[in-house]
Amino acid sequence: MGIDLPLLWAIIILFGVMMYVVMDGFDLGIGLLFPFFPDAADRDVMMNTVAPVWDGNETWLVLGGAGLLAAFPLAYSVVLSALYLPLTLMLVGLIFRGVAFEFRFKARPGRWRLWDQAFAGGSLVATMFQGITLGAFLNGLPVINDRYVGAPFAWLAPFPVFTGLGLAIAYALLGATWLVMKTEGALQRQLRRMARRLVWALLAVIAVISVWTPLAHPAIASRWFSLPNLFWFAPVPLLVAVAAWRLLAALRADAQTAPFLLTLALVFLGYSGLGISLWPHVIPPSITIWQAAGPPQSLGFALVGALLVIPLVLTYTGWAYWVFRGKVRHGEGYH
């Protein structure tokens, strides 16, 4: 029996996107939290927690995009045709954030506030348009003869905008719990209080999307509530409730690492719910991963490179996080 290359590539791309959401999510979340911490010393600590690793986090976004082009060229062309504007604005936000990150530490006295605003604004723009892209993708992309035939601003609808707001809350919670793990003292206590409020906000977002999605998309409702799919999906809401309960308990108990790990569990559960809703479509609502896959020769050739690159990326990423583990304190400079 031969290897199912489209399925293998779908797993690789899903893994890459999940790694990006996890690793760049808390990075973007720190930028979203910046306006709530006006003190320059607190902002220095917040930025120093990700200074050694932030640029490597975006490697996974490149992997996901390159993998989509190599393995599913039809999906790549349709997604870019349908969502070129939100994707472009997302990249603009990432560029602003990256430039602000570096320039803030080199700015003359009195000019760092400008770069703080650029960092926070770039984080918000990048996060919102990532969420809008996801919401528009869930809404479905109409395709005729392998071409996108929808309206150019179809992504500017209530559901994608709400998804953008929901992703901002999820990233802010990731950022807050990351900072709980990496900071101490008064800053950490303030972040704990903020994280508890964000947990409730994220649960509200999950509830709204869980109701809105099947009501707006009968095909997804059928997938959720038909047998045997119902048995696969039923544990997800229960696990979300358990993870949220444990997260709130960990924040109250002054735990250091557990809040971040439990937030990662919540994000993963939400991601798995999306996967269950869309599978096996790479272009919802009608084109599957096998229909959109490239030639087997291309998939096999690209797979060799991916299997060489992914372990290297995992190794240097893990090494960077290990080297810069531990707390970041006031007065410590850019790593």
Coordinates of C-alpha atoms in Angstrom, one line a residue, residues 43-285:
R43 CA 7.2 47.2 28.9
D44 CA 11.0 46.6 28.9
V45 CA 10.5 43.4 30.9
M46 CA 7.6 42.3 28.7
M47 CA 9.6 42.7 25.5
N48 CA 12.7 41.1 27.0
T49 CA 10.8 37.9 27.6
V50 CA 10.5 37.3 23.9
A51 CA 13.5 39.2 22.6
P52 CA 15.6 36.1 22.0
V53 CA 12.9 34.0 20.3
W54 CA 10.3 36.2 18.6
D55 CA 11.7 36.2 15.1
G56 CA 12.2 32.5 15.0
N57 CA 8.6 32.0 15.9
E58 CA 7.5 33.2 12.5
T59 CA 9.4 30.4 10.8
W60 CA 6.3 28.2 11.2
L61 CA 4.2 30.7 9.2
V62 CA 6.7 30.5 6.3
L63 CA 6.6 26.7 6.6
G64 CA 2.8 26.7 6.4
G65 CA 2.6 29.0 3.4
A66 CA 5.4 27.2 1.5
G67 CA 3.9 23.9 2.3
L68 CA 0.5 25.0 1.0
L69 CA 2.1 26.1 -2.3
A70 CA 4.2 23.0 -2.7
A71 CA 1.5 20.4 -1.8
F72 CA -1.8 22.1 -2.6
P73 CA -1.2 24.7 -5.4
L74 CA -5.0 24.9 -6.2
A75 CA -5.7 25.8 -2.6
Y76 CA -2.8 28.3 -2.5
S77 CA -4.1 30.1 -5.6
V78 CA -7.8 30.2 -4.4
V79 CA -6.9 31.4 -0.9
L80 CA -4.7 34.1 -2.2
S81 CA -7.2 35.2 -4.8
A82 CA -10.0 35.4 -2.2
L83 CA -8.0 36.8 0.8
Y84 CA -5.2 38.7 -0.7
L85 CA -6.1 42.0 1.0
P86 CA -6.5 40.6 4.6
L87 CA -3.3 38.5 4.1
T88 CA -1.4 41.6 2.9
L89 CA -2.6 43.7 5.8
M90 CA -1.6 40.9 8.2
L91 CA 2.0 41.0 6.7
V92 CA 2.0 44.8 7.0
G93 CA 1.2 44.4 10.7
L94 CA 3.9 41.8 11.2
I95 CA 6.4 44.1 9.5
F96 CA 5.5 47.1 11.6
R97 CA 5.7 45.0 14.7
G98 CA 9.1 43.6 13.8
V99 CA 10.6 47.0 12.9
A100 CA 9.2 48.5 16.1
F101 CA 10.6 45.6 18.2
E102 CA 14.2 46.3 17.0
F103 CA 14.0 50.1 16.8
R104 CA 12.5 50.5 20.3
F105 CA 15.7 49.4 21.9
K106 CA 17.8 51.7 19.8
A107 CA 15.5 54.8 20.0
R108 CA 16.7 58.1 21.5
P109 CA 15.2 59.0 24.9
G110 CA 11.6 60.2 24.5
R111 CA 11.1 58.5 21.1
W112 CA 10.5 55.0 22.4
R113 CA 6.7 55.7 22.9
L114 CA 6.3 56.0 19.1
W115 CA 7.8 52.5 18.6
D116 CA 5.6 51.1 21.5
Q117 CA 2.6 52.4 19.6
A118 CA 3.8 50.8 16.4
F119 CA 4.5 47.5 18.2
A120 CA 1.0 47.4 19.8
G121 CA -0.7 48.6 16.6
G122 CA 1.2 46.1 14.4
S123 CA 0.3 43.3 16.8
L124 CA -3.4 44.3 16.7
V125 CA -3.5 44.5 12.9
A126 CA -1.7 41.2 12.4
T127 CA -3.9 39.4 14.9
M128 CA -7.2 40.8 13.6
F129 CA -6.5 40.0 10.0
Q130 CA -5.3 36.5 10.9
G131 CA -8.6 36.0 12.6
I132 CA -10.6 37.6 9.7
T133 CA -8.8 35.3 7.3
L134 CA -9.7 32.3 9.4
G135 CA -13.4 33.4 9.6
A136 CA -13.6 34.0 5.9
F137 CA -12.1 30.6 5.3
L138 CA -14.7 28.9 7.5
N139 CA -17.4 30.8 5.7
G140 CA -16.3 29.0 2.5
L141 CA -14.7 30.1 -0.7
P142 CA -16.9 29.6 -3.9
V143 CA -14.8 28.0 -6.7
I144 CA -15.8 27.3 -10.3
N145 CA -13.4 25.7 -12.7
D146 CA -10.6 26.0 -10.1
R147 CA -11.0 29.8 -9.8
Y148 CA -12.4 31.9 -6.9
V149 CA -15.6 33.5 -8.0
G150 CA -16.7 35.2 -4.8
A151 CA -16.8 38.9 -4.1
P152 CA -13.5 40.7 -3.4
F153 CA -14.7 41.9 0.0
A154 CA -16.6 38.8 1.0
W155 CA -14.2 38.5 4.0
L156 CA -15.5 41.8 5.4
A157 CA -18.5 40.1 7.1
P158 CA -19.8 39.8 10.7
F159 CA -18.5 36.3 11.3
P160 CA -14.9 36.9 10.1
V161 CA -14.7 40.1 12.1
F162 CA -15.9 38.4 15.2
T163 CA -13.4 35.6 14.6
G164 CA -10.7 38.3 14.5
L165 CA -11.8 39.7 17.8
G166 CA -11.9 36.2 19.3
L167 CA -8.4 35.5 18.1
A168 CA -7.2 38.7 19.7
I169 CA -8.6 37.5 23.0
A170 CA -7.0 34.1 22.6
Y171 CA -3.6 35.7 21.8
A172 CA -3.9 38.1 24.7
L173 CA -4.5 35.2 27.1
L174 CA -1.5 33.4 25.7
G175 CA 0.6 36.5 26.1
A176 CA -0.6 37.1 29.7
T177 CA 0.0 33.5 30.8
W178 CA 3.5 33.5 29.1
L179 CA 4.3 36.7 31.1
V180 CA 3.0 35.1 34.3
M181 CA 5.6 32.4 33.7
K182 CA 8.4 34.8 32.9
T183 CA 7.9 37.6 35.3
E184 CA 7.5 38.2 39.0
G185 CA 6.3 40.8 41.6
A186 CA 3.7 43.4 41.0
L187 CA 3.8 43.0 37.2
Q188 CA 3.0 39.3 37.5
R189 CA 0.1 39.9 40.0
Q190 CA -1.5 42.4 37.5
L191 CA -1.1 39.9 34.7
R192 CA -2.8 37.2 36.8
R193 CA -5.8 39.4 37.3
M194 CA -5.9 40.2 33.6
A195 CA -5.5 36.6 32.6
R196 CA -8.5 35.6 34.8
R197 CA -10.7 38.1 33.0
L198 CA -9.4 36.9 29.6
V199 CA -10.3 33.3 30.4
W200 CA -13.9 34.2 30.8
A201 CA -13.8 36.4 27.7
L202 CA -12.3 33.5 25.7
L203 CA -15.0 31.1 27.0
A204 CA -17.7 33.5 25.8
V205 CA -16.1 33.7 22.4
I206 CA -15.9 29.9 22.1
A207 CA -19.5 29.6 23.1
V208 CA -20.7 32.2 20.5
I209 CA -18.6 30.6 17.7
S210 CA -19.8 27.1 18.7
V211 CA -23.4 28.3 18.2
W212 CA -22.9 30.6 15.3
T213 CA -20.9 28.2 13.1
P214 CA -23.5 25.3 12.8
L215 CA -26.4 27.8 12.5
A216 CA -24.6 29.6 9.6
H217 CA -23.3 26.4 7.9
P218 CA -25.6 23.5 7.7
A219 CA -22.9 21.3 6.3
I220 CA -20.8 21.8 9.5
A221 CA -23.9 21.2 11.6
S222 CA -24.4 17.9 9.9
R223 CA -20.8 16.9 10.4
W224 CA -21.0 17.8 14.1
F225 CA -24.2 16.1 15.0
S226 CA -24.3 13.1 12.8
L227 CA -23.0 9.7 13.9
P228 CA -20.2 8.6 14.4
N229 CA -18.8 12.2 14.2
L230 CA -20.7 13.2 17.3
F231 CA -18.7 10.7 19.4
W232 CA -15.5 12.3 18.1
F233 CA -16.6 15.9 18.8
A234 CA -18.5 15.4 22.1
P235 CA -15.3 15.3 24.3
V236 CA -14.1 18.6 23.0
P237 CA -16.5 20.9 24.9
L238 CA -16.0 18.9 28.1
L239 CA -12.2 19.1 27.8
V240 CA -12.5 22.9 27.2
A241 CA -14.5 23.2 30.4
V242 CA -12.0 21.2 32.4
A243 CA -9.0 23.1 31.0
A244 CA -10.6 26.4 31.7
W245 CA -11.5 25.3 35.3
R246 CA -7.9 24.1 35.9
L247 CA -6.5 27.3 34.4
L248 CA -8.6 29.6 36.7
A249 CA -7.5 27.4 39.6
A250 CA -3.8 27.7 38.6
L251 CA -4.0 31.5 38.3
R252 CA -5.6 31.7 41.8
A253 CA -3.0 29.3 43.3
D254 CA 0.0 31.4 42.0
A255 CA 1.2 28.7 39.8
Q256 CA 4.1 29.7 37.4
T257 CA 4.1 27.4 34.4
A258 CA 0.7 25.7 34.6
P259 CA -1.4 28.7 33.4
F260 CA 0.6 28.9 30.1
L261 CA 0.4 25.1 29.5
L262 CA -3.3 25.1 30.2
T263 CA -3.9 28.0 27.9
L264 CA -2.0 26.1 25.2
A265 CA -4.4 23.2 25.9
L266 CA -7.4 25.5 25.3
V267 CA -5.9 26.8 22.1
F268 CA -5.2 23.2 20.9
L269 CA -8.8 22.2 21.7
G270 CA -10.2 25.1 19.7
Y271 CA -7.9 24.2 16.8
S272 CA -8.9 20.6 16.9
G273 CA -12.6 21.7 16.8
L274 CA -11.9 23.7 13.6
G275 CA -10.1 20.6 12.1
I276 CA -13.1 18.4 12.9
S277 CA -15.4 21.0 11.3
L278 CA -13.5 21.3 8.1
W279 CA -12.0 17.9 7.5
P280 CA -11.3 16.8 4.7
H281 CA -11.8 20.0 2.8
V282 CA -8.8 22.2 2.1
I283 CA -11.1 24.7 0.3
P284 CA -14.5 24.6 2.1
P285 CA -17.1 23.7 1.4

